PDB file of C-alpha atoms in Angstrom:
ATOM      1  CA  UNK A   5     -38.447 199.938  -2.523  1.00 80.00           C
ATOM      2  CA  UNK A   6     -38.156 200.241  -6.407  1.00 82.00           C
ATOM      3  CA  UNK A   7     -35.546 197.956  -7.625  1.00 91.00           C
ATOM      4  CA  UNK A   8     -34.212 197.336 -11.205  1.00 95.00           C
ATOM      5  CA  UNK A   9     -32.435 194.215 -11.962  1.00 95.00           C
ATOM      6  CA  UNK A  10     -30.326 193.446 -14.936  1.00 96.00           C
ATOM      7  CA  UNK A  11     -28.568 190.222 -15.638  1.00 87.00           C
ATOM      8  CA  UNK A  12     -24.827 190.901 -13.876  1.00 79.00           C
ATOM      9  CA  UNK A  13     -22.917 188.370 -15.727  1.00 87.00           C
ATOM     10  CA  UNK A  14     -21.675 188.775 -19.031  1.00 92.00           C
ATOM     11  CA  UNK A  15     -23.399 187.792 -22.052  1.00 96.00           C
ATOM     12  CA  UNK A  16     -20.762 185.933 -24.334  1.00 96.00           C
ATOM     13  CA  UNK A  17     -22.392 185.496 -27.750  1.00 97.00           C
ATOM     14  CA  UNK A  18     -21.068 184.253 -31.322  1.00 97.00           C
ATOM     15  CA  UNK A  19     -20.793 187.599 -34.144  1.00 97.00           C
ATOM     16  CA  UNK A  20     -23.815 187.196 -36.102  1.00 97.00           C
ATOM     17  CA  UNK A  21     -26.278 186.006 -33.423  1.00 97.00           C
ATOM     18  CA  UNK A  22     -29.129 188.171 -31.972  1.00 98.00           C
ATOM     19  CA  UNK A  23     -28.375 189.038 -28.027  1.00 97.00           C
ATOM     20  CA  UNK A  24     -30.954 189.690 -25.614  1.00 97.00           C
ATOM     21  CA  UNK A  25     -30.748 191.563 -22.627  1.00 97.00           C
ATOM     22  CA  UNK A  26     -33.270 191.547 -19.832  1.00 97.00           C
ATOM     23  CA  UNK A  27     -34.251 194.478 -17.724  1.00 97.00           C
ATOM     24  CA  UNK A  28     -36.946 193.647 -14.968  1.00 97.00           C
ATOM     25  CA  UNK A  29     -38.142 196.251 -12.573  1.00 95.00           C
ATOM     26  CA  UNK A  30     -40.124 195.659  -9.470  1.00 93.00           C
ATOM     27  CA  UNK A  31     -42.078 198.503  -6.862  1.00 89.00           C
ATOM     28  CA  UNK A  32     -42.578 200.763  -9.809  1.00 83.00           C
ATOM     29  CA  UNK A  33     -44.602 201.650 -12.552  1.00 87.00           C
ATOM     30  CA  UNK A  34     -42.777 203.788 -15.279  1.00 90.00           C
ATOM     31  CA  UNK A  35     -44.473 205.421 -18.138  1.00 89.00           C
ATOM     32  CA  UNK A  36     -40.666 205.055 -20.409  1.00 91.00           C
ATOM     33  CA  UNK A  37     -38.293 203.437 -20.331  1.00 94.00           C
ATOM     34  CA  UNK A  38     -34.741 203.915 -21.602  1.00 95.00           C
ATOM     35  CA  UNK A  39     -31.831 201.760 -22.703  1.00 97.00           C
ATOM     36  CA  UNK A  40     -27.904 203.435 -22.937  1.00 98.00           C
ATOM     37  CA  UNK A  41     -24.812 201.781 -24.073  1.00 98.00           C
ATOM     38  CA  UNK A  42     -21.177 202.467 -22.279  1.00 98.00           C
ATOM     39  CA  UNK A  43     -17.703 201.848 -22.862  1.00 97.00           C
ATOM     40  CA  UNK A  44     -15.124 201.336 -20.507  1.00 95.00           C
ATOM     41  CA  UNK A  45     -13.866 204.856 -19.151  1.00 93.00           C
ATOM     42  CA  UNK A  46     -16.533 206.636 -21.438  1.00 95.00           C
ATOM     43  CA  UNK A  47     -20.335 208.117 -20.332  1.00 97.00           C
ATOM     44  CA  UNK A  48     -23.272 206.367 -21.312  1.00 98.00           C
ATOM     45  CA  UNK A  49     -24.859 207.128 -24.586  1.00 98.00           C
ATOM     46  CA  UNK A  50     -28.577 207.177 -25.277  1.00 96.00           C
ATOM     47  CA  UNK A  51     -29.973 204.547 -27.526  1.00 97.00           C
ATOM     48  CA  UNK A  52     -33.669 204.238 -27.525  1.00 96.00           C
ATOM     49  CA  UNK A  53     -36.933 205.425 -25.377  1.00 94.00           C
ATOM     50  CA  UNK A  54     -40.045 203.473 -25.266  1.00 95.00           C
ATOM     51  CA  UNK A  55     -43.288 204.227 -24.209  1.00 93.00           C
ATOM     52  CA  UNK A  56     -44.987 202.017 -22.213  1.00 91.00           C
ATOM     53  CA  UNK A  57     -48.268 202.196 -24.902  1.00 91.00           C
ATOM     54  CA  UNK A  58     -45.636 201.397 -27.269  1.00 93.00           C
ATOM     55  CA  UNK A  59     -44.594 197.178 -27.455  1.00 87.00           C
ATOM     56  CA  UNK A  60     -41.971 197.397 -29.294  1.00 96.00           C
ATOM     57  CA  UNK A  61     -39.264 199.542 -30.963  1.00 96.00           C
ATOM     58  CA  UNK A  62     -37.025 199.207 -33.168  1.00 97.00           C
ATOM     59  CA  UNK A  63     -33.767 201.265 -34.776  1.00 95.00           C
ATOM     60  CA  UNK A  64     -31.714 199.449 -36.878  1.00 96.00           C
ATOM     61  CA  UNK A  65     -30.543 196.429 -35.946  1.00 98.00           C
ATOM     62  CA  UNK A  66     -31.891 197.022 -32.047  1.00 98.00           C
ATOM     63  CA  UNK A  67     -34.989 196.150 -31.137  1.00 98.00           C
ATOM     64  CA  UNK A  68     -36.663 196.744 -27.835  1.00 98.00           C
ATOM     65  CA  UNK A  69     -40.101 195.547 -26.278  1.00 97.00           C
ATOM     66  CA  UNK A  70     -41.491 196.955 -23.290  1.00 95.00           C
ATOM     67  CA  UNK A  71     -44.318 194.510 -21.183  1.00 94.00           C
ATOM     68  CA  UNK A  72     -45.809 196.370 -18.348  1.00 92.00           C
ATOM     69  CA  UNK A  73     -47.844 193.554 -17.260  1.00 93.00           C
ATOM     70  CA  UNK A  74     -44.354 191.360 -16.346  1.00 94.00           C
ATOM     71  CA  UNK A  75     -42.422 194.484 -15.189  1.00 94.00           C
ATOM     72  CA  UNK A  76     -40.225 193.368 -17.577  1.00 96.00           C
ATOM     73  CA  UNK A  77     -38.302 194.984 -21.381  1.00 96.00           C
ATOM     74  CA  UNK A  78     -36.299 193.094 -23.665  1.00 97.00           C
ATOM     75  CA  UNK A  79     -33.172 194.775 -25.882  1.00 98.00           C
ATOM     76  CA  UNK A  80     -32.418 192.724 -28.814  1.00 98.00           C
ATOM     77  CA  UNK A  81     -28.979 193.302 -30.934  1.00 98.00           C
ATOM     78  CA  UNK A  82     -29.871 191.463 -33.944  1.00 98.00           C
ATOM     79  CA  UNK A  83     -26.897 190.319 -36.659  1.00 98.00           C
ATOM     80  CA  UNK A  84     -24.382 191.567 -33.326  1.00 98.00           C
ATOM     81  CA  UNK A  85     -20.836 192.372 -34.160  1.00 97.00           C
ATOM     82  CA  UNK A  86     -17.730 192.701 -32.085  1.00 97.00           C
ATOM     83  CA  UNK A  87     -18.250 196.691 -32.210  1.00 98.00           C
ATOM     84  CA  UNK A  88     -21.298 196.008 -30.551  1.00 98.00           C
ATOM     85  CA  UNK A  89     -19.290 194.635 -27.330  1.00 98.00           C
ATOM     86  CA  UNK A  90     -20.221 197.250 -24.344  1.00 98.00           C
ATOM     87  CA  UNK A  91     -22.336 197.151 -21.200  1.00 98.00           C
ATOM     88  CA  UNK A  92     -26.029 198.106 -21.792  1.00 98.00           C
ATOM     89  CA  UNK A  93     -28.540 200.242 -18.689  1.00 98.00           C
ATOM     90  CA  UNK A  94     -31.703 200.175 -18.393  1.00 97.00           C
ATOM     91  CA  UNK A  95     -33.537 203.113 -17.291  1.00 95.00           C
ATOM     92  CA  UNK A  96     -37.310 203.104 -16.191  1.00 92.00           C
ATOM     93  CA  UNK A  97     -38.975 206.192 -15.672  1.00 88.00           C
ATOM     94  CA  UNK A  98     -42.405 207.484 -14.328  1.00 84.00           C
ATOM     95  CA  UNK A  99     -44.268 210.621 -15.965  1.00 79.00           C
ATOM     96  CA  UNK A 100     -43.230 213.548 -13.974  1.00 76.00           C
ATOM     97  CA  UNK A 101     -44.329 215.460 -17.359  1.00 71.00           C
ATOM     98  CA  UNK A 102     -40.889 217.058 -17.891  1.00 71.00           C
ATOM     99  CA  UNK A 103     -37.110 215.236 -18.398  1.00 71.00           C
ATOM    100  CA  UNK A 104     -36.307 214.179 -14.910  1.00 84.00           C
ATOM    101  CA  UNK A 105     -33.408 212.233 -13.268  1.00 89.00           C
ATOM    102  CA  UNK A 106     -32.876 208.758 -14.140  1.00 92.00           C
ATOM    103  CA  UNK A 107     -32.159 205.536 -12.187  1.00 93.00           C
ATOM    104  CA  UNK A 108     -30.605 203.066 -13.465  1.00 96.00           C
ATOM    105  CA  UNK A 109     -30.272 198.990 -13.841  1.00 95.00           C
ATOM    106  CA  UNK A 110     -26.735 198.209 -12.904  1.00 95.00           C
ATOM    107  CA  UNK A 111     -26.243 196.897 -16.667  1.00 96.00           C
ATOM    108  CA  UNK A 112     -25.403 193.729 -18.271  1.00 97.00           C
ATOM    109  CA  UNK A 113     -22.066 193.517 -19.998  1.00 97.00           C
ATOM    110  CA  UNK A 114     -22.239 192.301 -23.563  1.00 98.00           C
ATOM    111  CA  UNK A 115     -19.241 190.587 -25.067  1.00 97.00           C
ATOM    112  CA  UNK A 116     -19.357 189.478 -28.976  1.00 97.00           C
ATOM    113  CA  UNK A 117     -16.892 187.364 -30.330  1.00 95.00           C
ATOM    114  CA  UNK A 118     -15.667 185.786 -33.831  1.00 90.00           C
TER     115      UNK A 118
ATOM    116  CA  UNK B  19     -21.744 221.253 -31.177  1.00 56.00           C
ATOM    117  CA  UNK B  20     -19.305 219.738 -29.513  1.00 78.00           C
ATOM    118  CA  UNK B  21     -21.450 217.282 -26.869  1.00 94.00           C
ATOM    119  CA  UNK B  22     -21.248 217.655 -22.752  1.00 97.00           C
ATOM    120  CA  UNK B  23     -17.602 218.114 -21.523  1.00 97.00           C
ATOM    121  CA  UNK B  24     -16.093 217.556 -18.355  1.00 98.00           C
ATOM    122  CA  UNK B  25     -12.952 218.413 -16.549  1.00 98.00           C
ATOM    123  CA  UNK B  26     -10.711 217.195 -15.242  1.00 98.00           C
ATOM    124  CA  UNK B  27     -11.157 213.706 -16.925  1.00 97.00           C
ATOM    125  CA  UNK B  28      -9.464 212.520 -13.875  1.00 98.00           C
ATOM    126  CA  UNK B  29      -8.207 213.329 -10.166  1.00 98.00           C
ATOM    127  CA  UNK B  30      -6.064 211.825  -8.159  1.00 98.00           C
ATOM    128  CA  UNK B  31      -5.791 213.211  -4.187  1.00 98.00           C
ATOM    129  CA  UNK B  32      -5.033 212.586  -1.348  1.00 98.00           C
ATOM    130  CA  UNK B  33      -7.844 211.703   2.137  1.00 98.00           C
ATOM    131  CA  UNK B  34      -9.022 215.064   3.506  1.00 98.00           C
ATOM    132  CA  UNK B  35      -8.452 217.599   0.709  1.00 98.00           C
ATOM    133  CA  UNK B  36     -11.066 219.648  -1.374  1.00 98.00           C
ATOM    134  CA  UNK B  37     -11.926 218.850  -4.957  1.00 98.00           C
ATOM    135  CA  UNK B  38     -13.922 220.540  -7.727  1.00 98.00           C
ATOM    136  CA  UNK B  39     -15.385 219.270 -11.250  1.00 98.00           C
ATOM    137  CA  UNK B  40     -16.692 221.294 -13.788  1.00 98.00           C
ATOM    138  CA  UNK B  41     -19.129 220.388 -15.968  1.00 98.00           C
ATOM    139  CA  UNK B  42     -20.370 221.916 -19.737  1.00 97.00           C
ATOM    140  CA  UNK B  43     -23.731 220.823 -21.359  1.00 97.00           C
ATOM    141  CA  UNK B  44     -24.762 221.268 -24.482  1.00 94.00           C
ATOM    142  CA  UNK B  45     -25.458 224.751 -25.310  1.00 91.00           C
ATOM    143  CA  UNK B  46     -28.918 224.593 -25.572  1.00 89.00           C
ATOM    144  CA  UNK B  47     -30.000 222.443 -22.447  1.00 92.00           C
ATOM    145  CA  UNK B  48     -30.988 223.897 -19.484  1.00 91.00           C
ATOM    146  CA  UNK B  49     -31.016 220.544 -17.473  1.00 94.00           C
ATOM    147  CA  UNK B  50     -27.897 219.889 -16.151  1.00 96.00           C
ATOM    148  CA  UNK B  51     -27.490 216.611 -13.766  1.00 97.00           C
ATOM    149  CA  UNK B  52     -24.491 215.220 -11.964  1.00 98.00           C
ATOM    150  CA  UNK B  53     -24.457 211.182 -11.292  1.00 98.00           C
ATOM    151  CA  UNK B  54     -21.532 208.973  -9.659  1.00 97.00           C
ATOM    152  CA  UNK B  55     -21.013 205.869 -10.866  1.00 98.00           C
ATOM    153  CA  UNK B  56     -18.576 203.363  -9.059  1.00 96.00           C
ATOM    154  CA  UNK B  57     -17.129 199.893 -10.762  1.00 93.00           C
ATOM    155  CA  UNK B  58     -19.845 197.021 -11.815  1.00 91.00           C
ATOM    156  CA  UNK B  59     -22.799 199.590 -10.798  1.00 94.00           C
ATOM    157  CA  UNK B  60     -24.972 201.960 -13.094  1.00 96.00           C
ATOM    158  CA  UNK B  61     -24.964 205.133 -12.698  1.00 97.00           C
ATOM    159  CA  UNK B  62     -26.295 206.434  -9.657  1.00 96.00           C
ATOM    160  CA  UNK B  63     -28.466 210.422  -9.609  1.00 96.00           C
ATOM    161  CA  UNK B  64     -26.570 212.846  -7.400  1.00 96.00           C
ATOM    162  CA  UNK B  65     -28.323 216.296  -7.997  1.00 96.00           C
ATOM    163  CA  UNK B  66     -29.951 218.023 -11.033  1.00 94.00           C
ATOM    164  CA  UNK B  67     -30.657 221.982 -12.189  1.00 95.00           C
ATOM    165  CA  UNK B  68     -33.242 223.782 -14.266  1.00 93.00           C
ATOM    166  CA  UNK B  69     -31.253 226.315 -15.296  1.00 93.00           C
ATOM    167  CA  UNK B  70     -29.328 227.620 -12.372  1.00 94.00           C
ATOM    168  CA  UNK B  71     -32.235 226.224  -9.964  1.00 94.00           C
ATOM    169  CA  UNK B  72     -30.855 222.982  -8.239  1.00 94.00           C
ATOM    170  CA  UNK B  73     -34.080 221.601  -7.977  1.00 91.00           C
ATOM    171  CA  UNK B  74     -33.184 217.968  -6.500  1.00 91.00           C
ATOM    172  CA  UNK B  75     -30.553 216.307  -4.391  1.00 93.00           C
ATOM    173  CA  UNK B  76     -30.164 213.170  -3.592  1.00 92.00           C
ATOM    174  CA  UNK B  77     -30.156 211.650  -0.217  1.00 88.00           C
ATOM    175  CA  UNK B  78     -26.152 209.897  -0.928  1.00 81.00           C
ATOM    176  CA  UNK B  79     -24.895 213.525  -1.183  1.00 85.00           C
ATOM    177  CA  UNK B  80     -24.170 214.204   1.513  1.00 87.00           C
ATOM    178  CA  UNK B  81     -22.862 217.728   3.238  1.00 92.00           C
ATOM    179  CA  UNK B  82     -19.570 217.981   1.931  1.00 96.00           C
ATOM    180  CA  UNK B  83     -20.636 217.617  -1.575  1.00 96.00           C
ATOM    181  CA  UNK B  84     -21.891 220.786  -2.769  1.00 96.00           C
ATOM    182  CA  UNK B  85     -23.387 221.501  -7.090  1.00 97.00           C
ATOM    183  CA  UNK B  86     -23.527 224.927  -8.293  1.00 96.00           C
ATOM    184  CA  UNK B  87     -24.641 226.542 -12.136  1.00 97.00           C
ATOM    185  CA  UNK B  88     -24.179 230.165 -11.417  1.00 91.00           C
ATOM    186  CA  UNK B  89     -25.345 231.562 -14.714  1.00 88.00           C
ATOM    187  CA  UNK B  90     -27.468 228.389 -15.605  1.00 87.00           C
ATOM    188  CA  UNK B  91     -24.366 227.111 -18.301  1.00 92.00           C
ATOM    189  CA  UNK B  92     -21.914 225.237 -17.031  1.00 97.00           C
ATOM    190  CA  UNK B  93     -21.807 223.327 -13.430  1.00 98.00           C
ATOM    191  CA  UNK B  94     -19.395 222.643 -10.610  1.00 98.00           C
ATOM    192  CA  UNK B  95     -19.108 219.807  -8.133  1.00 98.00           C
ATOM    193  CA  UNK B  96     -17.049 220.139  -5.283  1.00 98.00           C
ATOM    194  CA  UNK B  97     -16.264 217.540  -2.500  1.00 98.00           C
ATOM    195  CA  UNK B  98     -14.970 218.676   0.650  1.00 97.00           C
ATOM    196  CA  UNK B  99     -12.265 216.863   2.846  1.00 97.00           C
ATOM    197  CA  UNK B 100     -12.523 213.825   0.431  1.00 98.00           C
ATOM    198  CA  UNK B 101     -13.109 210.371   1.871  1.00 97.00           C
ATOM    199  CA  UNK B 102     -11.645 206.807   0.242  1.00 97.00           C
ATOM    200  CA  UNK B 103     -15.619 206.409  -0.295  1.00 96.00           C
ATOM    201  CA  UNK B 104     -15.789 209.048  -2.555  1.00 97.00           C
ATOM    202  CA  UNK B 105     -13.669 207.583  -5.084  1.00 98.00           C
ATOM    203  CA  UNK B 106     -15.934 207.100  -8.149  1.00 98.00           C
ATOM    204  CA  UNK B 107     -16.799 208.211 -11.658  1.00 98.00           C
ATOM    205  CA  UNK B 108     -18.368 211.474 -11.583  1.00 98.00           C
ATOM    206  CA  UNK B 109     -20.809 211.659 -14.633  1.00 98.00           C
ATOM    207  CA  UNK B 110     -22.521 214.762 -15.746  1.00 98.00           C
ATOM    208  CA  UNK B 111     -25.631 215.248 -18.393  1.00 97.00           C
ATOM    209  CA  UNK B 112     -27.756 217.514 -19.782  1.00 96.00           C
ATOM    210  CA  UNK B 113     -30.640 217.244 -21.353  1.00 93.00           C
ATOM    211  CA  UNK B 114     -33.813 219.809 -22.714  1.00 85.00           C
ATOM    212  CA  UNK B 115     -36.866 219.761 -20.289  1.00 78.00           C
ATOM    213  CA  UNK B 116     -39.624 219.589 -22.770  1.00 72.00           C
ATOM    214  CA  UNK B 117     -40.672 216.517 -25.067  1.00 65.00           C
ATOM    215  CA  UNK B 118     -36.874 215.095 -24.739  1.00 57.00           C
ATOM    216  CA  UNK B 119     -36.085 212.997 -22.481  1.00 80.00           C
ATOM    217  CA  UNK B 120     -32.877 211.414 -23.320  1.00 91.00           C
ATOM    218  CA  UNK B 121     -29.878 212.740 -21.540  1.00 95.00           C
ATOM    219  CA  UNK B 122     -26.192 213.367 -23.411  1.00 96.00           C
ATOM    220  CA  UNK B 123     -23.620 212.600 -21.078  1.00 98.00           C
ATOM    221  CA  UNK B 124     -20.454 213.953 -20.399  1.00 98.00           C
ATOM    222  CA  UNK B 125     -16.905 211.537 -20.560  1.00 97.00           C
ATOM    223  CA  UNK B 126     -16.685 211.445 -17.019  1.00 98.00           C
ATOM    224  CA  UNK B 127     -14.349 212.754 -14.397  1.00 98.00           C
ATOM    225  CA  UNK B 128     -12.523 209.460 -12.506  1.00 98.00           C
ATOM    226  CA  UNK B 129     -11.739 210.319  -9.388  1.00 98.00           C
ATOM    227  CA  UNK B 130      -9.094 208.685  -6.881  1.00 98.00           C
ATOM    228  CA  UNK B 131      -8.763 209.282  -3.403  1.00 98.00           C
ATOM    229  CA  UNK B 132      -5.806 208.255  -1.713  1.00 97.00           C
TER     230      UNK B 132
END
């Protein structure tokens, strides 16, 4: 069965450091793949889509890769700052040709500190 | 505009009685999809519309959970003699169903079952 595995603990990292998160999906093959950001007691919110032609992406300070041949993306937070302290999903998804449902990683949690 | 609402933003009742959510997308979607989302998990797909075609269902709803978009705008969930189980954050999103596939999400309604 498809399975999507994202690093359960918590990520404790210094302000000013780059994080990396790990997603790592297995029993699939998905043409995008998306990463979201929630808050406690809030909806996720949509931060970046890549292609799986596409390595890497990048928007601002985030940076994302995408490795098909490891079943594997990477989400960088480079320069992080307490603001950026949230839990971040993964979201692979195969071509249906239209915007479909999503399944997601069950997140990593993401704590920056002074 | 004003971004996917959802109401209530939370329930509290008691084992056996009926519930019902409501959902608004953004105006100019016409895929609307409902998720549930309990405590350390992501998100989890419940059902999705095209308009006011509910076009997928997932196998964890189960008979007394029933989706509806009458006039392809805003959505309804209702859960029928509520279990413990069914306590959970019920997400909705929209999204456009060509070229986009990011979805907007809603705040969430937290539900509580006594």
């Amino acid at each position: 069965s498809q399975k999507i595995e994202q690093n359960s603990e918590a990520l404790n990292i210094q302000e000013g450091k780059t994080a990396t998160l790990t997603c790592n999906y297995t029993n699939y093959s998905p043409a995008y793949l998306q990463w979201y950001r929630q808050d406690p007691g809030r909806g996720p919110v949509f931060l970046l889509l890549i292609r799986e032609n596409e390595k890497e992406k990048r928007k601002e300070r985030l940076k994302v890769t995408f490795d098909t041949t490891l079943k594997q993306s990477l989400f960088h937070i480079t320069a992080s700052q307490p603001a950026d302290s949230a839990t971040y999903l993964c979201a692979p998804q195969p071509d249906t040709g239209t915007a479909s449902k999503l399944t997601f990683g069950t997140g990593t949690r993401l704590q920056v500190t002074l | 505009d004003t971004g996917v609402s959802q109401d209530p933003r939370h329930k509290i009742t008691k084992r056996g009685q009926n519930v019902t959510f409501r959902c608004d997308p953004i105006s100019e979607h016409n895929r609307l999809y409902w998720y549930r989302q309990t405590l350390g998990q992501g998100p989890e797909f419940l059902t999705y519309f095209q308009n006011e075609a509910q076009l997928e269902k997932s196998r964890l709803l189960s008979d007394r959970f029933s989706a509806e978009r009458p006039k392809g705008s805003f959505s309804t969930l209702e859960i029928q003699r509520t279990e413990q189980g069914d306590s959970a954050m019920y997400l909705c999103a929209s999204s456009g169903d060509r070229g986009a596939y990011e979805q907007y999400f809603g705040p969430g309604t937290r539900l509580t079952v006594t």
